[in-house]
Amino acid sequence: MRILRGAALAVGGLLLMGQVVPAQAHGGPSYRWELTPTGTTAQFRGLAAVNKDVAWVGGTEGTVLRTIDGGKHWRDVSPAGAEALQFRDVEAFDAEHAVALTIGEGADSRVYRTADGGKSWSETFRNPDPKAFYDCFAFNDNKHGLAMSDPVDGKFRIAATSDGGRSWKVQPNAGMPAALPGEFAFAASGTCLVAGSGRTAWFATGGGDRPRVFRTVDGGRRWTVSDSPMASGEAAGIFSLAFRNTLFGVAVGGDFTKPTEAVNAASVTYDGGRTWKLVPADQAPKGYRSGSHFVPWSPFTVIAVGPSGSDVSLDGGRSWKQFYDGSFDSVECAGHGFQAGCWASGANGAVGRLVR
């Protein structure tokens, strides 16, 4: 999405002598973010959680970092030669294997892959079409994944991999519904496209006269699309999707030019994205939210983040309460049992680990 290419949207946190000072929490649920100094001022919209100890982030100036000790130390594992690019999405399978996406028109949209913890990277995809702009990608498992571009010749474009990101193939668009005038996706947090079990995936849009959610069950060959009751506009729409399973999901968004306002900015689905129910304004997040994710330890708990705060829902997205007023762009949770953890990332090198 072109509008977000250089947006920072850093509010609610303070950069002091190179360190991010936490904003104050607000009572309510017993959640808080424990900030982990990264030693950089890059903006991290790309985020991949592996568990409570291992996470990867990707951001501006070609920066990719990795931690394997819960954020005590971050190692710079940025791919060589990518300094002019922006990493907006990272998908990690473990502490050694990860795939990272840079965004932009034409050749600026690229995919890099590492199998040695970031010591070395191989470029596995470079967009050859100057009209394409890849926003985000997602994996169903450690082999099958999809990357999504804004519309080209009137339809969203999908590239697919079946070998863990080693190679990518642009898919035929015959099974893709036509895009609306002005419709696009938001490269805000790596969650405009999310993958479920089997070959199921969803992506969300904005920019047109209404936001929409697209769904595939066959690995991206054929898609269905449904309208959303959320707000849309030049800088508004659905920024993030999160699904607990193939039926139960949430969508959050808003207008990124109005980070403290939330008008029709959250919705829920119970039928896999075929229909969506709007969350009432008095129960919705209090500002624009760019990222969301279900926590591993509770079937109905989901976290949403944005530049004006973080919210938690304990009832599957039907109502939300803010627990932090600092700025984050992305959130992701992963792991099982005692190894489960949630991470958030954002502007000025900010990365936090969720404490409960």
XYZ file of C-alpha atoms in Angstrom:
356
model
C 0.000 0.000 0.000
C 1.668 3.227 -1.188
C 0.498 5.617 1.553
C 2.235 3.700 4.343
C 5.602 3.451 2.642
C 7.387 5.905 4.895
C 4.914 6.463 7.723
C 6.331 6.484 11.256
C 3.300 7.317 13.444
C 5.282 7.251 16.673
C 3.220 8.588 19.590
C 2.788 7.678 23.219
C 6.425 6.683 23.769
C 9.551 8.823 24.347
C 12.992 8.361 22.839
C 15.554 9.447 25.411
C 19.307 9.046 24.859
C 18.703 6.175 22.454
C 16.482 4.263 24.852
C 12.727 3.846 24.604
C 11.010 4.901 27.821
C 7.815 2.907 28.463
C 4.493 4.677 28.460
C 2.282 4.168 31.469
C -0.076 1.240 31.754
C -3.760 1.647 32.622
C -5.029 -0.768 35.290
C -7.455 -3.274 33.864
C -6.186 -6.648 32.673
C -2.916 -7.813 34.202
C -0.924 -7.444 31.010
C 2.030 -5.176 30.352
C 4.843 -4.835 27.832
C 8.401 -5.333 29.028
C 10.547 -3.338 26.615
C 13.770 -4.967 25.421
C 16.405 -2.461 24.178
C 17.474 -3.212 20.613
C 20.214 -0.604 20.191
C 18.641 0.843 17.041
C 16.114 3.485 16.037
C 14.702 1.502 13.093
C 10.949 1.144 12.803
C 10.021 -2.530 13.088
C 6.755 -3.410 11.346
C 8.014 -6.907 10.501
C 7.785 -9.311 13.461
C 7.991 -13.063 13.904
C 7.517 -14.747 17.273
C 8.812 -18.294 17.721
C 8.293 -18.591 21.487
C 8.913 -16.544 24.645
C 12.669 -16.609 24.047
C 13.050 -16.426 20.269
C 11.812 -13.622 18.031
C 12.812 -11.821 14.846
C 12.059 -8.236 13.767
C 12.498 -6.488 10.428
C 12.314 -2.811 9.629
C 13.666 0.285 7.967
C 17.164 0.657 6.515
C 17.215 -3.065 5.748
C 17.398 -3.958 9.440
C 16.717 -7.475 10.724
C 17.379 -8.444 14.355
C 17.055 -11.738 16.235
C 16.936 -12.666 19.918
C 17.219 -16.132 21.426
C 17.214 -15.134 25.106
C 13.896 -13.375 25.576
C 15.128 -10.000 24.377
C 18.107 -9.641 26.718
C 20.325 -9.433 23.659
C 19.476 -8.666 20.041
C 21.825 -9.656 17.227
C 21.918 -7.663 14.004
C 21.441 -10.246 11.249
C 20.529 -7.826 8.454
C 21.017 -9.144 4.913
C 23.975 -7.578 3.142
C 23.062 -5.071 0.454
C 19.521 -4.429 1.710
C 20.212 -1.128 3.444
C 17.960 0.873 1.104
C 14.998 -1.470 1.596
C 12.213 -1.706 4.185
C 11.410 -5.062 5.764
C 7.679 -5.104 6.561
C 7.085 -8.801 7.262
C 9.108 -11.643 8.781
C 8.020 -15.281 9.081
C 10.229 -17.495 11.267
C 9.985 -21.267 11.631
C 12.530 -21.509 14.462
C 15.707 -19.831 15.707
C 17.593 -20.693 12.511
C 15.074 -20.556 9.661
C 13.277 -17.356 8.645
C 11.935 -15.576 5.574
C 11.729 -11.779 5.305
C 9.795 -9.535 2.902
C 10.737 -6.040 1.746
C 8.035 -3.812 0.273
C 7.808 -1.319 -2.537
C 7.036 -0.958 -6.204
C 8.819 -3.180 -8.678
C 12.168 -4.589 -7.611
C 11.891 -3.139 -4.091
C 9.522 -6.014 -3.265
C 11.851 -8.916 -2.439
C 12.014 -12.056 -0.302
C 15.127 -13.155 1.605
C 15.623 -16.511 3.309
C 18.073 -17.740 5.955
C 18.745 -21.217 7.300
C 21.529 -20.333 9.739
C 20.037 -17.776 12.102
C 20.734 -14.848 9.814
C 24.451 -15.409 9.343
C 23.764 -15.615 5.629
C 20.740 -14.858 3.441
C 19.704 -15.753 -0.071
C 17.397 -13.578 -2.146
C 14.683 -15.939 -3.357
C 12.260 -13.515 -5.022
C 12.547 -10.120 -6.691
C 9.356 -8.658 -8.093
C 9.790 -8.173 -11.856
C 6.603 -6.162 -12.440
C 6.877 -2.383 -11.879
C 3.107 -2.244 -11.253
C 3.193 -4.774 -8.378
C 3.691 -3.809 -4.724
C 3.877 -6.706 -2.247
C 2.461 -5.879 1.198
C 2.715 -9.014 3.345
C 3.054 -12.791 3.329
C 2.100 -15.767 5.492
C 2.816 -19.488 5.805
C 0.444 -22.385 6.498
C 3.394 -24.560 7.535
C 7.158 -24.643 7.015
C 6.738 -25.250 3.274
C 3.584 -23.572 1.968
C 3.228 -19.810 1.914
C 1.610 -16.930 0.022
C 2.683 -13.347 -0.657
C 0.151 -10.706 -1.677
C 0.550 -7.631 -3.877
C -1.752 -4.664 -4.360
C -3.888 -4.909 -7.516
C -2.198 -5.243 -10.882
C -4.463 -4.723 -13.882
C -7.511 -4.714 -11.617
C -6.805 -7.762 -9.438
C -4.751 -8.493 -6.322
C -1.712 -10.601 -7.151
C -0.556 -13.715 -5.272
C 2.860 -15.401 -5.307
C 3.167 -18.864 -3.759
C 5.914 -21.083 -2.410
C 5.829 -24.799 -1.633
C 9.443 -25.189 -0.518
C 9.667 -22.925 2.517
C 10.399 -19.750 0.585
C 13.279 -21.091 -1.510
C 11.325 -20.284 -4.677
C 8.155 -18.363 -5.541
C 5.709 -18.483 -8.430
C 3.184 -15.796 -9.320
C -0.246 -17.413 -9.498
C -2.798 -17.073 -12.314
C -5.433 -14.471 -11.439
C -8.467 -16.180 -12.970
C -9.707 -17.189 -9.503
C -9.217 -13.736 -7.977
C -12.246 -11.396 -7.764
C -11.823 -7.948 -9.287
C -10.566 -5.174 -7.024
C -12.711 -2.161 -6.218
C -11.648 1.287 -7.442
C -8.926 2.536 -5.101
C -8.721 -0.751 -3.171
C -5.398 -1.913 -1.720
C -3.884 -3.599 1.345
C -1.876 -2.061 4.180
C 1.783 -2.988 4.678
C 1.498 -1.982 8.333
C 2.244 -5.055 10.453
C 2.584 -8.163 8.303
C -0.965 -9.228 9.165
C -2.929 -7.949 6.173
C -2.518 -11.575 4.981
C -2.776 -14.484 7.447
C -2.733 -18.246 6.955
C -4.740 -20.963 8.683
C -4.694 -24.735 8.763
C -4.488 -26.735 5.565
C -4.326 -24.351 2.603
C -6.617 -21.672 4.050
C -5.635 -18.002 4.021
C -7.274 -14.574 4.255
C -6.272 -11.050 3.304
C -7.923 -7.728 4.125
C -8.201 -4.433 2.280
C -9.103 -0.771 2.495
C -8.921 2.305 0.320
C -12.155 1.637 -1.576
C -15.719 2.506 -0.712
C -15.768 -0.428 1.721
C -13.151 -2.755 3.233
C -13.234 -6.409 2.235
C -11.852 -9.787 3.302
C -10.684 -12.332 0.725
C -10.498 -16.061 1.547
C -8.908 -19.091 -0.109
C -9.075 -22.757 0.881
C -6.873 -24.114 -1.924
C -3.569 -22.341 -1.407
C -4.362 -19.183 -3.338
C -5.723 -20.482 -6.619
C -9.338 -19.439 -6.010
C -10.657 -16.709 -3.712
C -14.022 -15.595 -2.394
C -14.606 -12.099 -1.013
C -16.957 -10.565 1.542
C -17.749 -6.990 2.499
C -16.935 -5.692 5.972
C -18.975 -3.223 8.052
C -15.779 -1.446 9.126
C -14.791 2.012 7.873
C -12.809 2.521 4.686
C -11.198 5.465 2.922
C -7.998 6.786 1.407
C -6.051 5.902 4.573
C -8.595 3.642 6.257
C -9.758 0.051 6.245
C -8.809 -3.280 7.771
C -5.146 -3.287 8.717
C -4.909 -6.621 10.523
C -6.595 -10.009 10.694
C -6.227 -12.665 13.396
C -7.839 -16.102 13.326
C -8.043 -18.620 16.156
C -9.157 -21.351 13.729
C -10.754 -21.604 10.300
C -14.027 -20.066 11.563
C -13.301 -17.672 14.434
C -11.464 -14.434 13.664
C -11.138 -10.709 14.327
C -10.296 -7.688 12.204
C -8.942 -4.348 13.405
C -8.027 -1.121 11.662
C -9.137 2.459 11.389
C -7.520 5.485 9.743
C -3.753 5.726 10.185
C -3.833 9.503 9.774
C -6.047 9.663 12.896
C -4.261 7.309 15.335
C -6.306 8.277 18.400
C -9.696 7.874 16.701
C -11.503 4.605 16.055
C -14.637 4.736 13.919
C -16.006 1.315 12.971
C -12.507 -0.033 13.588
C -13.074 -3.644 14.761
C -15.223 -6.618 13.769
C -15.535 -10.360 14.397
C -16.439 -13.401 12.312
C -17.669 -16.824 13.320
C -17.968 -18.355 9.849
C -14.458 -18.094 8.467
C -14.800 -14.558 7.162
C -17.962 -15.012 5.114
C -19.778 -12.482 7.332
C -18.510 -9.918 9.832
C -20.168 -8.280 12.837
C -19.122 -4.766 13.798
C -17.882 -4.188 17.359
C -19.833 -1.265 18.906
C -17.838 1.921 19.367
C -18.048 1.787 23.170
C -16.560 -1.739 23.151
C -13.940 -1.271 20.404
C -10.284 -0.222 20.751
C -10.035 3.518 21.373
C -7.760 4.260 18.422
C -6.475 3.031 15.091
C -4.918 -0.428 15.466
C -2.452 -1.885 12.962
C -1.702 -5.347 14.410
C -3.533 -8.151 16.213
C -2.975 -11.725 17.356
C -4.599 -14.372 19.540
C -2.566 -15.458 22.569
C -1.629 -19.168 22.786
C -2.758 -19.703 26.386
C -6.409 -18.626 26.094
C -8.913 -19.481 23.346
C -10.705 -16.125 23.517
C -7.920 -13.659 24.336
C -6.582 -11.438 21.564
C -4.167 -8.494 21.626
C -4.318 -5.463 19.326
C -1.654 -2.751 18.999
C -1.297 0.619 17.325
C 0.515 3.942 17.650
C -1.811 5.163 20.417
C -1.971 2.037 22.561
C -2.437 -1.683 23.090
C -5.724 -3.388 23.896
C -6.776 -6.820 25.080
C -10.034 -8.641 24.453
C -10.942 -11.540 26.719
C -14.061 -12.487 24.759
C -12.769 -13.092 21.252
C -12.840 -9.498 20.055
C -16.376 -8.547 21.112
C -15.094 -6.019 23.666
C -11.669 -4.451 24.254
C -9.837 -2.690 27.061
C -6.651 -0.668 26.713
C -3.770 -1.743 28.965
C -0.883 0.298 27.501
C -0.670 3.740 25.891
C 2.702 3.399 24.173
C 3.273 2.964 20.455
C 3.607 -0.386 18.667
C 2.875 -1.362 15.068
C 2.946 -5.161 15.180
C 2.154 -7.999 17.566
C 2.614 -11.747 17.277
C 2.315 -14.692 19.663
C 3.704 -18.223 19.373
C 4.851 -21.254 21.330
C 3.192 -23.795 23.580
C 2.884 -24.256 27.340
C 5.636 -22.559 29.311
C 7.370 -21.593 26.077
C 4.437 -19.507 24.807
C 5.025 -15.795 24.401
C 3.825 -12.609 22.714
C 5.986 -9.874 21.212
C 5.294 -6.390 19.865
C 7.424 -4.055 17.749
C 7.294 -0.520 16.419
C 8.999 2.823 15.893
C 12.332 3.974 17.357
C 13.588 0.394 17.732
C 10.842 -0.495 20.187
C 10.299 -4.205 20.902
C 8.330 -5.505 23.847
C 7.593 -8.893 25.361
C 4.177 -9.412 26.939
C 4.194 -10.005 30.692
C 1.153 -11.425 32.468
